[in-house]
Short mmCIF file of C-alpha atoms in Angstrom, two decimals:
data_model
loop_
_atom_site.label_atom_id
_atom_site.label_comp_id
_atom_site.label_asym_id
_atom_site.label_seq_id
_atom_site.Cartn_x
_atom_site.Cartn_y
_atom_site.Cartn_z
CA UNK A 271 0.15 -0.06 -0.34
CA UNK A 272 1.53 2.99 -1.16
CA UNK A 273 0.91 5.81 1.46
CA UNK A 274 3.69 7.80 0.91
CA UNK A 275 3.71 11.73 1.40
CA UNK A 276 5.12 12.56 -1.82
CA UNK A 277 5.97 16.23 -2.32
CA UNK A 278 2.29 17.17 -4.73
CA UNK A 279 0.52 15.55 -1.60
CA UNK A 280 2.00 16.91 0.82
CA UNK A 281 1.30 20.29 -0.92
CA UNK A 282 -2.21 19.66 -1.49
CA UNK A 283 -2.37 18.76 2.38
CA UNK A 284 -0.63 22.00 2.92
CA UNK A 285 -3.09 23.87 0.85
CA UNK A 286 -5.91 22.12 2.64
CA UNK A 287 -4.91 22.93 6.39
CA UNK A 288 -4.54 26.50 5.40
CA UNK A 289 -8.01 26.42 4.11
CA UNK A 290 -9.38 24.73 7.30
CA UNK A 291 -7.07 27.03 9.76
CA UNK A 292 -7.81 30.51 8.24
CA UNK A 293 -11.52 29.66 6.67
CA UNK A 294 -13.22 27.14 8.34
CA UNK A 295 -12.01 27.02 12.23
CA UNK A 296 -12.66 30.80 12.86
CA UNK A 297 -16.44 30.39 11.95
CA UNK A 298 -17.51 26.70 12.45
CA UNK A 299 -18.79 27.26 15.72
CA UNK A 300 -20.86 30.36 15.38
CA UNK A 301 -22.36 28.95 11.74
CA UNK A 302 -22.86 25.57 13.46
CA UNK A 303 -24.85 27.33 16.42
CA UNK A 304 -27.24 29.21 14.02
CA UNK A 305 -27.00 25.97 11.71
CA UNK A 306 -26.32 28.54 8.80
CA UNK A 307 -25.05 27.46 5.65
CA UNK A 308 -21.41 28.26 4.88
CA UNK A 309 -21.63 30.24 1.50
CA UNK A 310 -18.08 31.74 1.89
CA UNK A 311 -16.77 28.50 2.46
CA UNK A 312 -18.35 26.93 -0.42
CA UNK A 313 -17.08 29.78 -2.49
CA UNK A 314 -13.46 28.60 -1.12
CA UNK A 315 -14.12 25.29 -1.95
CA UNK A 316 -15.43 26.26 -5.46
CA UNK A 317 -11.92 27.93 -5.71
CA UNK A 318 -9.80 24.81 -4.67
CA UNK A 319 -11.28 22.84 -6.88
CA UNK A 320 -12.65 20.44 -4.62
CA UNK A 321 -15.87 19.96 -6.24
CA UNK A 322 -14.07 17.82 -8.99
CA UNK A 323 -11.08 16.29 -6.26
CA UNK A 324 -10.94 13.00 -7.84
CA UNK A 325 -12.30 13.85 -11.13
CA UNK A 326 -9.83 13.60 -14.12
CA UNK A 327 -8.02 16.67 -15.19
CA UNK A 328 -9.54 16.16 -18.56
CA UNK A 329 -12.93 16.94 -17.54
CA UNK A 330 -12.19 19.54 -15.56
CA UNK A 331 -11.04 18.04 -12.18
CA UNK A 332 -8.05 18.05 -10.02
CA UNK A 333 -7.22 14.35 -10.64
CA UNK A 334 -6.39 13.57 -7.13
CA UNK A 335 -6.24 9.75 -6.41
CA UNK A 336 -8.54 8.35 -3.98
CA UNK A 337 -5.48 8.24 -1.19
CA UNK A 338 -5.07 11.89 -1.40
CA UNK A 339 -9.05 12.65 -1.37
CA UNK A 340 -9.06 10.87 1.95
CA UNK A 341 -6.33 12.69 3.51
CA UNK A 342 -8.00 15.78 2.12
CA UNK A 343 -11.05 15.09 3.98
CA UNK A 344 -9.58 14.11 7.05
CA UNK A 345 -8.24 17.46 7.28
CA UNK A 346 -11.35 19.09 6.38
CA UNK A 347 -13.39 16.95 8.98
CA UNK A 348 -10.86 18.12 11.86
CA UNK A 349 -11.81 21.87 11.35
CA UNK A 350 -15.92 21.31 10.75
CA UNK A 351 -17.13 17.85 9.44
CA UNK A 352 -19.98 19.78 7.91
CA UNK A 353 -17.94 21.13 5.14
CA UNK A 354 -17.01 17.51 4.17
CA UNK A 355 -20.90 16.86 3.60
CA UNK A 356 -20.94 19.52 0.77
CA UNK A 357 -18.48 17.90 -1.08
CA UNK A 358 -18.97 14.47 -0.83
CA UNK A 359 -22.58 14.07 -2.20
CA UNK A 360 -21.78 15.88 -4.83
CA UNK A 361 -18.64 13.82 -5.86
CA UNK A 362 -20.91 10.65 -5.63
CA UNK A 363 -23.14 12.41 -8.17
CA UNK A 364 -20.21 13.75 -10.45
CA UNK A 365 -18.67 10.05 -9.86
CA UNK A 366 -21.80 8.24 -11.24
CA UNK A 367 -21.57 10.25 -14.40
CA UNK A 368 -17.86 9.94 -14.93
CA UNK A 369 -17.72 6.23 -14.72
CA UNK A 370 -21.31 5.11 -16.14
CA UNK A 371 -22.08 8.50 -17.85
CA UNK A 372 -21.89 8.33 -22.04
CA UNK A 373 -19.19 10.62 -23.46
CA UNK A 374 -21.25 13.29 -24.36
CA UNK A 375 -22.90 13.37 -20.62
CA UNK A 376 -19.40 13.74 -18.99
CA UNK A 377 -18.30 16.63 -21.64
CA UNK A 378 -21.77 18.25 -21.00
CA UNK A 379 -21.91 18.07 -16.87
CA UNK A 380 -18.56 16.90 -15.51
CA UNK A 381 -16.88 20.62 -16.17
CA UNK A 382 -19.81 22.47 -14.51
CA UNK A 383 -19.68 20.25 -12.11
CA UNK A 384 -16.14 20.37 -10.73
CA UNK A 385 -16.58 24.29 -11.21
CA UNK A 386 -19.50 24.00 -8.47
CA UNK A 387 -21.69 25.77 -10.73
CA UNK A 388 -23.50 22.59 -11.21
CA UNK A 389 -23.93 21.38 -7.67
CA UNK A 390 -26.15 18.81 -5.63
CA UNK A 391 -25.79 15.46 -4.60
CA UNK A 392 -27.67 12.54 -4.84
CA UNK A 393 -31.30 11.29 -3.95
CA UNK A 394 -31.84 7.68 -2.70
CA UNK A 395 -33.47 7.10 0.54
CA UNK A 396 -37.05 7.57 0.44
CA UNK A 397 -39.39 7.94 3.79
CA UNK A 398 -39.67 4.19 3.78
CA UNK A 399 -36.93 2.94 1.66
CA UNK A 400 -33.22 3.24 3.49
CA UNK A 401 -31.03 0.64 3.38
CA UNK A 402 -33.09 -1.44 1.04
CA UNK A 403 -33.02 0.79 -1.94
CA UNK A 404 -34.63 -2.05 -3.92
CA UNK A 405 -37.94 -0.61 -2.16
CA UNK A 406 -37.81 2.53 -3.70
CA UNK A 407 -40.96 3.99 -5.21
CA UNK A 408 -40.12 6.82 -7.02
CA UNK A 409 -40.98 6.12 -10.66
CA UNK A 410 -39.59 7.63 -14.26
CA UNK A 411 -42.08 6.73 -16.80
CA UNK A 412 -41.53 6.82 -20.23
CA UNK A 413 -43.26 9.54 -22.15
CA UNK A 414 -42.62 11.01 -25.49
CA UNK A 415 -39.02 12.00 -26.07
CA UNK A 416 -38.33 11.81 -22.37
CA UNK A 417 -39.62 10.64 -18.88
CA UNK A 418 -41.65 11.77 -15.86
CA UNK A 419 -40.90 11.36 -12.35
CA UNK A 420 -42.87 11.18 -9.81
CA UNK A 421 -41.67 10.13 -5.95
CA UNK A 422 -40.44 11.82 -2.60
CA UNK A 423 -36.48 11.68 -1.46
CA UNK A 424 -35.54 12.16 2.54
CA UNK A 425 -32.12 13.36 3.62
CA UNK A 426 -30.67 14.69 0.59
CA UNK A 427 -27.45 16.75 1.37
CA UNK A 428 -27.37 20.43 -0.71
CA UNK A 429 -30.93 19.90 -1.06
CA UNK A 430 -31.53 23.77 -0.42
CA UNK A 431 -28.97 25.20 -2.28
CA UNK A 432 -27.55 22.61 -4.88
CA UNK A 433 -29.27 22.82 -8.54
CA UNK A 434 -28.82 19.01 -9.95
CA UNK A 435 -29.28 15.61 -8.15
CA UNK A 436 -28.90 12.14 -9.29
CA UNK A 437 -32.07 10.37 -8.66
CA UNK A 438 -32.78 6.89 -8.31
CA UNK A 439 -36.06 5.84 -9.96
CA UNK A 440 -37.78 2.55 -10.94
CA UNK A 441 -38.17 2.99 -14.83
CA UNK A 442 -39.85 -0.65 -14.69
CA UNK A 443 -41.70 -1.26 -11.46
CA UNK A 444 -42.31 -5.16 -12.04
CA UNK A 445 -39.00 -6.12 -12.96
CA UNK A 446 -37.88 -9.22 -11.08
CA UNK A 447 -35.22 -8.92 -9.22
CA UNK A 448 -36.09 -5.71 -8.80
CA UNK A 449 -32.87 -3.76 -8.76
CA UNK A 450 -33.18 -4.68 -12.64
CA UNK A 451 -35.74 -1.96 -13.14
CA UNK A 452 -33.91 0.69 -11.37
CA UNK A 453 -32.21 3.41 -13.33
CA UNK A 454 -30.27 7.07 -12.39
CA UNK A 455 -31.32 10.17 -13.60
CA UNK A 456 -29.56 13.89 -13.61
CA UNK A 457 -32.52 15.91 -12.14
CA UNK A 458 -32.42 19.68 -12.77
CA UNK A 459 -34.37 22.19 -10.27
CA UNK A 460 -36.03 24.69 -12.25
CA UNK A 461 -39.66 22.62 -12.96
CA UNK A 462 -42.60 24.13 -10.37
CA UNK A 463 -43.37 20.26 -9.86
CA UNK A 464 -39.69 19.58 -8.33
CA UNK A 465 -40.09 21.01 -4.84
CA UNK A 466 -37.60 20.85 -1.83
CA UNK A 467 -40.54 20.68 0.54
CA UNK A 468 -38.71 20.92 3.84
CA UNK A 469 -35.33 21.13 5.76
CA UNK A 470 -34.75 18.50 8.37
CA UNK A 471 -33.59 19.55 11.50
CA UNK A 472 -30.97 17.20 12.98
CA UNK A 473 -28.41 16.37 16.12
CA UNK A 474 -25.45 17.82 14.75
CA UNK A 475 -24.02 17.83 10.95
CA UNK A 476 -25.35 21.38 11.28
CA UNK A 477 -24.88 24.29 8.44
CA UNK A 478 -24.83 22.08 5.63
CA UNK A 479 -28.73 21.31 4.92
CA UNK A 480 -30.69 18.12 4.73
CA UNK A 481 -33.85 18.17 3.01
CA UNK A 482 -37.04 16.34 1.51
CA UNK A 483 -37.19 16.38 -1.72
CA UNK A 484 -40.61 15.98 -3.67
CA UNK A 485 -40.91 15.00 -7.17
CA UNK A 486 -44.70 15.63 -9.17
CA UNK A 487 -45.05 15.27 -13.02
CA UNK A 488 -41.36 16.60 -13.34
CA UNK A 489 -39.93 15.88 -17.09
CA UNK A 490 -36.68 15.00 -17.45
CA UNK A 491 -35.15 14.64 -21.02
CA UNK A 492 -34.01 11.58 -21.87
CA UNK A 493 -30.40 12.04 -22.06
CA UNK A 494 -30.42 12.56 -18.48
CA UNK A 495 -30.61 8.85 -17.88
CA UNK A 496 -26.81 8.14 -16.56
CA UNK A 497 -25.40 6.02 -18.91
CA UNK A 498 -28.14 6.11 -21.52
CA UNK A 499 -29.77 2.41 -20.71
CA UNK A 500 -32.70 1.63 -18.48
CA UNK A 501 -32.13 -0.99 -15.48
CA UNK A 502 -28.76 0.29 -14.58
CA UNK A 503 -29.10 2.78 -11.78
CA UNK A 504 -28.64 0.30 -8.89
CA UNK A 505 -25.16 -1.29 -9.90
CA UNK A 506 -24.15 2.34 -10.57
CA UNK A 507 -25.07 3.68 -7.37
CA UNK A 508 -23.49 0.91 -5.27
CA UNK A 509 -20.40 1.72 -7.12
CA UNK A 510 -20.30 5.17 -5.83
CA UNK A 511 -21.28 4.20 -2.13
CA UNK A 512 -17.95 2.70 -2.41
CA UNK A 513 -16.28 5.86 -2.95
CA UNK A 514 -18.65 7.24 0.08
CA UNK A 515 -17.80 4.70 2.41
CA UNK A 516 -14.18 6.18 2.28
CA UNK A 517 -15.20 9.61 2.40
CA UNK A 518 -17.62 8.87 5.87
CA UNK A 519 -14.01 6.82 7.02
CA UNK A 520 -11.89 9.35 6.35
CA UNK A 521 -14.31 12.03 8.42
CA UNK A 522 -14.55 9.60 11.33
CA UNK A 523 -10.65 9.90 11.56
CA UNK A 524 -10.58 13.27 11.39
CA UNK A 525 -13.26 14.11 13.88
CA UNK A 526 -11.18 11.56 16.22
CA UNK A 527 -8.08 13.32 15.65
CA UNK A 528 -9.72 16.42 16.33
CA UNK A 529 -11.09 15.29 19.91
CA UNK A 530 -7.91 13.52 20.65
CA UNK A 531 -5.68 16.91 20.23
CA UNK A 532 -8.00 19.08 22.03
CA UNK A 533 -8.07 15.91 24.62
CA UNK A 534 -4.05 15.80 24.92
CA UNK A 535 -3.85 19.92 24.96
CA UNK A 536 -6.69 19.96 27.94
CA UNK A 537 -4.82 16.92 29.78
CA UNK A 538 -1.58 19.12 29.62
CA UNK A 539 -3.09 22.21 30.71
CA UNK A 540 -5.82 20.97 33.55
CA UNK A 541 -4.54 20.55 37.16
CA UNK A 542 -5.56 18.35 39.67
CA UNK A 543 -4.36 17.60 42.89
CA UNK A 544 -1.19 19.61 42.38
CA UNK A 545 -0.29 18.38 38.61
CA UNK A 546 -1.47 18.29 34.94
CA UNK A 547 -4.46 15.64 34.33
CA UNK A 548 -1.71 14.09 31.70
CA UNK A 549 0.03 12.85 34.77
CA UNK A 550 -2.48 10.61 36.17
CA UNK A 551 -2.79 6.98 34.57
CA UNK A 552 -6.51 6.91 34.26
CA UNK A 553 -5.83 9.95 31.74
CA UNK A 554 -2.84 8.63 30.08
CA UNK A 555 -4.66 5.14 29.61
CA UNK A 556 -7.26 7.04 27.49
CA UNK A 557 -5.41 9.09 25.30
CA UNK A 558 -3.07 6.00 24.41
CA UNK A 559 -6.03 4.19 23.66
CA UNK A 560 -7.60 6.72 21.40
CA UNK A 561 -4.13 7.43 19.86
CA UNK A 562 -3.92 3.85 19.01
CA UNK A 563 -6.86 3.20 17.64
CA UNK A 564 -7.13 6.42 15.64
CA UNK A 565 -4.07 5.44 13.80
CA UNK A 566 -5.50 1.96 12.94
CA UNK A 567 -8.53 3.68 11.54
CA UNK A 568 -6.70 5.86 9.44
CA UNK A 569 -4.49 2.73 8.04
CA UNK A 570 -7.71 0.95 7.33
CA UNK A 571 -9.16 3.98 5.39
CA UNK A 572 -5.96 4.57 3.56
CA UNK A 573 -5.81 1.02 2.42
CA UNK A 574 -9.35 0.95 1.14
CA UNK A 575 -8.54 3.93 -0.60
CA UNK A 576 -5.36 2.73 -2.12
CA UNK A 577 -7.50 -0.39 -3.31
CA UNK A 578 -9.82 2.11 -5.47
CA UNK A 579 -6.87 3.78 -7.08
CA UNK A 580 -5.71 -0.05 -7.85
CA UNK A 581 -9.44 -0.94 -9.48
CA UNK A 582 -9.18 -3.78 -7.12
CA UNK A 583 -12.17 -5.09 -5.27
CA UNK A 584 -12.91 -3.30 -2.28
CA UNK A 585 -16.50 -3.62 -1.05
CA UNK A 586 -15.17 -5.47 2.20
CA UNK A 587 -12.49 -3.03 2.72
CA UNK A 588 -14.52 0.19 2.59
CA UNK A 589 -16.99 -1.26 5.04
CA UNK A 590 -14.26 -2.51 7.01
CA UNK A 591 -12.66 0.97 6.91
CA UNK A 592 -16.35 3.01 7.46
CA UNK A 593 -17.38 0.34 10.23
CA UNK A 594 -14.36 1.05 12.37
CA UNK A 595 -13.24 4.58 11.74
CA UNK A 596 -16.69 5.88 12.71
CA UNK A 597 -17.13 3.49 16.14
CA UNK A 598 -13.38 4.71 16.77
CA UNK A 599 -14.79 8.24 16.32
CA UNK A 600 -17.88 7.91 18.36
CA UNK A 601 -15.50 6.18 21.11
CA UNK A 602 -12.63 8.98 20.92
CA UNK A 603 -15.29 11.91 20.98
CA UNK A 604 -16.97 10.50 24.15
CA UNK A 605 -13.28 10.09 25.96
CA UNK A 606 -12.63 13.54 24.94
CA UNK A 607 -15.80 14.54 26.73
CA UNK A 608 -14.45 12.48 29.67
CA UNK A 609 -11.47 14.00 30.05
CA UNK A 610 -12.60 17.34 29.27
CA UNK A 611 -15.04 16.50 32.37
CA UNK A 612 -17.55 19.05 33.10
CA UNK A 613 -16.48 21.57 30.16
CA UNK A 614 -16.61 18.89 27.69
CA UNK A 615 -20.19 18.95 28.06
CA UNK A 616 -20.71 22.72 27.55
CA UNK A 617 -21.23 24.32 24.15
CA UNK A 618 -17.89 26.22 24.72
CA UNK A 619 -15.56 23.54 23.94
CA UNK A 620 -15.60 21.95 20.60
CA UNK A 621 -15.53 18.51 21.72
CA UNK A 622 -19.14 18.77 22.45
CA UNK A 623 -19.95 19.47 19.01
CA UNK A 624 -17.38 16.79 17.69
CA UNK A 625 -19.44 14.25 19.74
CA UNK A 626 -23.11 15.46 17.86
CA UNK A 627 -21.46 15.54 14.48
CA UNK A 628 -19.93 11.99 14.95
CA UNK A 629 -22.33 9.93 15.48
CA UNK A 630 -23.71 10.66 11.74
CA UNK A 631 -20.55 8.24 10.89
CA UNK A 632 -22.21 5.35 12.44
CA UNK A 633 -25.62 5.74 10.20
CA UNK A 634 -24.39 7.37 7.04
CA UNK A 635 -23.51 5.49 3.77
CA UNK A 636 -25.40 2.58 5.68
CA UNK A 637 -25.47 1.83 9.42
CA UNK A 638 -22.57 0.06 11.58
CA UNK A 639 -24.85 -2.93 11.40
CA UNK A 640 -25.10 -2.90 7.34
CA UNK A 641 -21.35 -2.87 6.84
CA UNK A 642 -21.18 -5.75 9.24
CA UNK A 643 -23.71 -7.92 7.16
CA UNK A 644 -21.52 -6.35 3.67
CA UNK A 645 -18.20 -7.31 5.25
CA UNK A 646 -19.67 -11.28 6.32
CA UNK A 647 -21.46 -11.64 3.21
CA UNK A 648 -18.19 -10.34 1.38
CA UNK A 649 -16.24 -12.71 3.38
CA UNK A 650 -18.38 -15.91 2.76
CA UNK A 651 -18.11 -15.21 -0.65
CA UNK A 652 -14.41 -13.96 -0.94
CA UNK A 653 -12.91 -15.51 1.69
CA UNK A 654 -10.00 -14.46 3.45
CA UNK A 655 -8.32 -12.42 0.62
#
């Protein structure tokens, strides 16, 4: 596994660290408190080219490998995890176009997506269909030269301020097996039947909007069917979710690292019984466990990213990374609050925000329980490889 910090990677990461220190950390607390969309940060994301992070340069992207991308997401999440959400959902949509779209679709959509002009995410989850995507009820019915969409999508990141979404639909509701009747469309805002019905309030992960989208007789051109063939949407989105798992794993690592760094600083400054609490063995054991598990989570995440770079099968590895890193993140943030004591429970200290944010990583892109099922199925199918 190549995790060497090449000069190019060093420069990329140095740029991201500067961005986080200058543009994210100083405003994260107040924006999070007000649950306010980070417009200025999004503009900087555009300038940095991060809306096209791993899209090839030929289509206007940065052309980063997935290993570097994972490192970038970790750095961003050390500042504020919500910022990574603005990028991730959008890039899953762009990934689908890049990997499965026709050449005409790539040339039409990707340059604008990489510039952040066409920006949005993916519409998968429905009120009664989350993990079981084959149970979706949103339909795309052929009509004339195009399709008409009807249905509802839930928990859509970038739903309010995005302008285009990759929406999973059923083009053949009677198909057996069900996944063979599922297709993926690029759907732009603008038609009165495309409604952002509400913002969904959340425990954490604030600032980035999470919405419900409603489609009522929304016309979609046939050329917006990704790949140009019906029935391939399920396969397309499953591939994109592997990239999503790398992102969420890197989020878990980034937030855990931030919680650890805050904890070790606090432990060296806070005194009890005449000495810094870092000199108490009980605190030392917590810090040692945090550091060890974070490093293990980081290596699992980078391994999955490196396998993706080599086009190796990595469903199991991405699920392992996402599972372990998210649970390590949750544990690290819990321990950070414990180390901070009463102060860790106050909004004056960032560890309270880390705790609320990181919980999402155990739920988003498939719950920890689903990751365990994916891993088990891969083990039984592929063996110990």
